[in-house]
Amino acid sequence: MRPYMLAGNWKMNMNVTEACALSRALAAVKIPEGRQVMIAPSFVCLNPVFSEIKNSAVKLGCQNFYHEEKGAFTGEISSDMLKSTGVSHIIIGHSERRAIFGETNELINKKVKKALEKGFTAVLCCGETLQEREKNIQNNIVEQQISEGLVQIPENMLERLIIAYEPVWAIGTGKTASPGDAEAMHLFIRSLIEKLYSKKTAAELQILYGGSVTEKNVDELMAMPDIDGGLVGGASLKADIFTRIIQFK
Ligand code: PGA
């Protein structure tokens, strides 16, 4: 049985005081059996947030990093720096990184590889734009993002890989993919992993859905057999709402 993961992507929100207050509240939440919780605050909040959650089951994630070890990369953060703050999960290739910061599948592949080599869990994001869905090429887009994102990554490293399917048109828009459409894409992703690796690895892979997940739609999304959790943006910024999401029915 795959565990569910409920992950909060806090994006560029909350200062240290606010992030500490929210993480303190989440550290006290009762997490139902078979579920994992991860929160990904901004880089400057990682250390203080870790102090709040380290004695709880909540895992610390971050939203990006740079794959080089060290050196002249002004403004970037390395994997070793993240290790020292208590980070265990790294979100890679979020659609905002792709669209606003020009991240390519090639760069994302380097990041996934480095994150896995360094012992992190990598949360590889994929998803089509509205235009791509209107042209009915969403499967091709997602296939390319995943197959190029996983180039030269050996099967044994996939134990620590999570894929997050986040249709771009659903992120921050209030439009969620219908549970049926999301399930269809998750099944497609699982079959792709089977083709690239094996049936066993595909069956064990956690695939999260992201894009306007809220306390109102979480129950029906999580009821789908191939949806193994959610990557939640806006609705992860309020303790009571994210708690309801963690405790979905
Ligand atoms: P949203 O963001 O829940 O606010 O749509 C999800 C994400 O981008 O990870």
mmCIF file of C-alpha atoms in Angstrom, residues 48-215:
data_model
loop_
_atom_site.group_PDB
_atom_site.id
_atom_site.type_symbol
_atom_site.label_atom_id
_atom_site.label_comp_id
_atom_site.label_asym_id
_atom_site.label_seq_id
_atom_site.Cartn_x
_atom_site.Cartn_y
_atom_site.Cartn_z
ATOM 1 C CA PRO A 48 13.415 28.154 12.254
ATOM 2 C CA VAL A 49 10.627 25.954 10.856
ATOM 3 C CA PHE A 50 12.731 22.830 11.440
ATOM 4 C CA SER A 51 13.063 23.789 15.123
ATOM 5 C CA GLU A 52 9.259 23.819 15.343
ATOM 6 C CA ILE A 53 8.631 20.469 13.621
ATOM 7 C CA LYS A 54 11.663 18.347 14.399
ATOM 8 C CA ASN A 55 9.957 16.424 17.208
ATOM 9 C CA SER A 56 6.855 15.801 15.111
ATOM 10 C CA ALA A 57 6.144 13.615 12.081
ATOM 11 C CA VAL A 58 6.030 16.642 9.760
ATOM 12 C CA LYS A 59 8.862 16.573 7.216
ATOM 13 C CA LEU A 60 10.748 19.600 5.995
ATOM 14 C CA GLY A 61 10.911 20.290 2.281
ATOM 15 C CA CYS A 62 12.159 23.121 0.120
ATOM 16 C CA GLN A 63 10.960 24.513 -3.183
ATOM 17 C CA ASN A 64 14.116 24.451 -5.284
ATOM 18 C CA PHE A 65 17.924 24.168 -5.079
ATOM 19 C CA TYR A 66 20.980 24.233 -7.353
ATOM 20 C CA HIS A 67 22.702 21.026 -8.408
ATOM 21 C CA GLU A 68 26.335 22.214 -8.194
ATOM 22 C CA GLU A 69 28.244 21.351 -4.990
ATOM 23 C CA LYS A 70 29.620 24.829 -4.201
ATOM 24 C CA GLY A 71 31.321 27.832 -5.725
ATOM 25 C CA ALA A 72 30.573 30.933 -7.736
ATOM 26 C CA PHE A 73 26.796 30.606 -8.152
ATOM 27 C CA THR A 74 25.567 33.839 -6.629
ATOM 28 C CA GLY A 75 22.147 33.523 -5.074
ATOM 29 C CA GLU A 76 21.953 29.736 -5.215
ATOM 30 C CA ILE A 77 21.585 27.087 -2.486
ATOM 31 C CA SER A 78 23.342 23.704 -2.555
ATOM 32 C CA SER A 79 22.216 20.290 -1.375
ATOM 33 C CA ASP A 80 24.725 20.245 1.501
ATOM 34 C CA MET A 81 23.394 23.567 2.774
ATOM 35 C CA LEU A 82 19.900 22.096 2.731
ATOM 36 C CA LYS A 83 21.014 18.939 4.562
ATOM 37 C CA SER A 84 22.334 21.090 7.366
ATOM 38 C CA THR A 85 18.922 22.735 7.860
ATOM 39 C CA GLY A 86 16.975 19.488 8.239
ATOM 40 C CA VAL A 87 15.482 19.355 4.740
ATOM 41 C CA SER A 88 14.527 15.854 3.561
ATOM 42 C CA HIS A 89 12.362 16.639 0.510
ATOM 43 C CA ILE A 90 13.057 18.917 -2.464
ATOM 44 C CA ILE A 91 10.374 20.080 -4.901
ATOM 45 C CA ILE A 92 11.948 20.198 -8.366
ATOM 46 C CA GLY A 93 10.660 21.539 -11.663
ATOM 47 C CA HIS A 94 7.566 23.288 -10.345
ATOM 48 C CA SER A 95 5.697 24.944 -13.231
ATOM 49 C CA GLU A 96 6.509 28.380 -11.797
ATOM 50 C CA ARG A 97 10.239 27.503 -11.956
ATOM 51 C CA ARG A 98 9.740 26.353 -15.541
ATOM 52 C CA ALA A 99 7.625 29.310 -16.711
ATOM 53 C CA ILE A 100 9.051 32.243 -14.740
ATOM 54 C CA PHE A 101 12.671 31.157 -14.259
ATOM 55 C CA GLY A 102 13.167 29.272 -17.509
ATOM 56 C CA GLU A 103 14.010 25.870 -16.035
ATOM 57 C CA THR A 104 14.331 23.233 -18.727
ATOM 58 C CA ASN A 105 13.874 19.477 -18.531
ATOM 59 C CA GLU A 106 17.652 19.171 -18.839
ATOM 60 C CA LEU A 107 18.317 21.371 -15.805
ATOM 61 C CA ILE A 108 15.531 19.691 -13.875
ATOM 62 C CA ASN A 109 17.124 16.305 -14.647
ATOM 63 C CA LYS A 110 20.426 17.494 -13.135
ATOM 64 C CA LYS A 111 18.607 18.643 -10.031
ATOM 65 C CA VAL A 112 16.603 15.419 -9.625
ATOM 66 C CA LYS A 113 19.767 13.371 -10.038
ATOM 67 C CA LYS A 114 21.753 15.378 -7.509
ATOM 68 C CA ALA A 115 18.907 15.453 -4.997
ATOM 69 C CA LEU A 116 18.506 11.660 -5.154
ATOM 70 C CA GLU A 117 22.274 11.040 -5.030
ATOM 71 C CA LYS A 118 22.453 13.193 -1.910
ATOM 72 C CA GLY A 119 19.742 11.159 -0.200
ATOM 73 C CA PHE A 120 16.816 13.558 -0.485
ATOM 74 C CA THR A 121 13.348 12.666 -1.625
ATOM 75 C CA ALA A 122 12.821 14.511 -4.920
ATOM 76 C CA VAL A 123 9.329 15.705 -5.770
ATOM 77 C CA LEU A 124 9.419 16.033 -9.550
ATOM 78 C CA CYS A 125 6.634 18.262 -10.857
ATOM 79 C CA CYS A 126 5.027 17.941 -14.254
ATOM 80 C CA GLY A 127 1.895 19.208 -15.954
ATOM 81 C CA GLU A 128 0.522 20.752 -19.092
ATOM 82 C CA THR A 129 -0.653 24.302 -19.805
ATOM 83 C CA LEU A 130 -4.211 25.132 -20.801
ATOM 84 C CA GLN A 131 -3.165 25.544 -24.447
ATOM 85 C CA GLU A 132 -1.533 22.130 -24.407
ATOM 86 C CA ARG A 133 -4.664 20.549 -22.937
ATOM 87 C CA GLU A 134 -6.838 22.292 -25.521
ATOM 88 C CA LYS A 135 -4.653 20.768 -28.226
ATOM 89 C CA ASN A 136 -5.034 17.408 -26.453
ATOM 90 C CA ILE A 137 -1.260 16.958 -26.177
ATOM 91 C CA GLN A 138 -1.143 16.785 -22.366
ATOM 92 C CA ASN A 139 0.081 13.189 -22.330
ATOM 93 C CA ASN A 140 2.952 13.980 -24.724
ATOM 94 C CA ILE A 141 3.989 16.988 -22.613
ATOM 95 C CA VAL A 142 3.926 15.062 -19.344
ATOM 96 C CA GLU A 143 5.736 12.111 -20.951
ATOM 97 C CA GLN A 144 8.502 14.424 -22.157
ATOM 98 C CA GLN A 145 8.818 16.188 -18.793
ATOM 99 C CA ILE A 146 9.098 12.887 -16.942
ATOM 100 C CA SER A 147 11.269 10.914 -19.362
ATOM 101 C CA GLU A 148 13.698 13.821 -19.821
ATOM 102 C CA GLY A 149 13.576 14.624 -16.108
ATOM 103 C CA LEU A 150 14.622 11.063 -15.283
ATOM 104 C CA VAL A 151 17.398 10.570 -17.860
ATOM 105 C CA GLN A 152 20.189 8.358 -16.456
ATOM 106 C CA ILE A 153 18.516 7.956 -13.100
ATOM 107 C CA PRO A 154 18.822 4.322 -12.031
ATOM 108 C CA GLU A 155 15.810 2.388 -10.856
ATOM 109 C CA ASN A 156 17.095 1.889 -7.310
ATOM 110 C CA MET A 157 17.022 5.668 -6.783
ATOM 111 C CA LEU A 158 13.320 5.841 -7.576
ATOM 112 C CA GLU A 159 12.538 4.636 -4.067
ATOM 113 C CA ARG A 160 12.954 8.264 -3.076
ATOM 114 C CA LEU A 161 11.179 9.814 -6.045
ATOM 115 C CA ILE A 162 7.701 11.325 -5.860
ATOM 116 C CA ILE A 163 5.970 12.700 -8.936
ATOM 117 C CA ALA A 164 3.540 15.597 -8.616
ATOM 118 C CA TYR A 165 1.103 16.091 -11.485
ATOM 119 C CA GLU A 166 0.066 19.724 -11.493
ATOM 120 C CA PRO A 167 -1.831 20.943 -14.544
ATOM 121 C CA VAL A 168 -0.672 24.553 -14.939
ATOM 122 C CA TRP A 169 -4.214 25.769 -15.640
ATOM 123 C CA ALA A 170 -5.306 24.493 -12.220
ATOM 124 C CA ILE A 171 -2.559 26.130 -10.145
ATOM 125 C CA GLY A 172 -3.784 29.055 -8.077
ATOM 126 C CA THR A 173 -6.814 29.460 -10.347
ATOM 127 C CA GLY A 174 -9.505 27.755 -8.319
ATOM 128 C CA LYS A 175 -10.014 25.326 -11.233
ATOM 129 C CA THR A 176 -9.230 21.776 -10.233
ATOM 130 C CA ALA A 177 -8.874 18.888 -12.628
ATOM 131 C CA SER A 178 -11.891 16.636 -12.176
ATOM 132 C CA PRO A 179 -11.026 13.567 -10.111
ATOM 133 C CA GLY A 180 -11.555 11.499 -13.284
ATOM 134 C CA ASP A 181 -9.181 13.601 -15.419
ATOM 135 C CA ALA A 182 -6.555 13.650 -12.666
ATOM 136 C CA GLU A 183 -6.859 9.880 -12.222
ATOM 137 C CA ALA A 184 -6.458 9.341 -15.972
ATOM 138 C CA MET A 185 -3.202 11.300 -15.982
ATOM 139 C CA HIS A 186 -1.925 9.546 -12.859
ATOM 140 C CA LEU A 187 -2.593 6.191 -14.528
ATOM 141 C CA PHE A 188 -0.768 7.403 -17.626
ATOM 142 C CA ILE A 189 2.221 8.458 -15.481
ATOM 143 C CA ARG A 190 2.244 5.087 -13.745
ATOM 144 C CA SER A 191 2.229 3.269 -17.075
ATOM 145 C CA LEU A 192 5.065 5.498 -18.281
ATOM 146 C CA ILE A 193 7.160 4.592 -15.234
ATOM 147 C CA GLU A 194 6.399 0.941 -15.920
ATOM 148 C CA LYS A 195 7.642 1.402 -19.495
ATOM 149 C CA LEU A 196 10.791 3.278 -18.371
ATOM 150 C CA TYR A 197 11.530 1.063 -15.345
ATOM 151 C CA SER A 198 9.351 -1.792 -14.127
ATOM 152 C CA LYS A 199 5.887 -2.756 -12.956
ATOM 153 C CA LYS A 200 7.078 -2.964 -9.357
ATOM 154 C CA THR A 201 8.600 0.533 -9.333
ATOM 155 C CA ALA A 202 5.493 1.926 -11.050
ATOM 156 C CA ALA A 203 3.237 0.287 -8.482
ATOM 157 C CA GLU A 204 5.256 1.711 -5.585
ATOM 158 C CA LEU A 205 5.623 5.264 -6.946
ATOM 159 C CA GLN A 206 3.747 7.967 -5.046
ATOM 160 C CA ILE A 207 1.998 10.326 -7.463
ATOM 161 C CA LEU A 208 0.568 13.520 -5.971
ATOM 162 C CA TYR A 209 -2.025 15.777 -7.542
ATOM 163 C CA GLY A 210 -1.601 19.547 -7.303
ATOM 164 C CA GLY A 211 -3.621 22.501 -8.525
ATOM 165 C CA SER A 212 -6.275 24.212 -6.404
ATOM 166 C CA VAL A 213 -6.561 21.352 -3.913
ATOM 167 C CA THR A 214 -8.754 22.582 -1.061
ATOM 168 C CA GLU A 215 -10.573 21.228 1.953
#
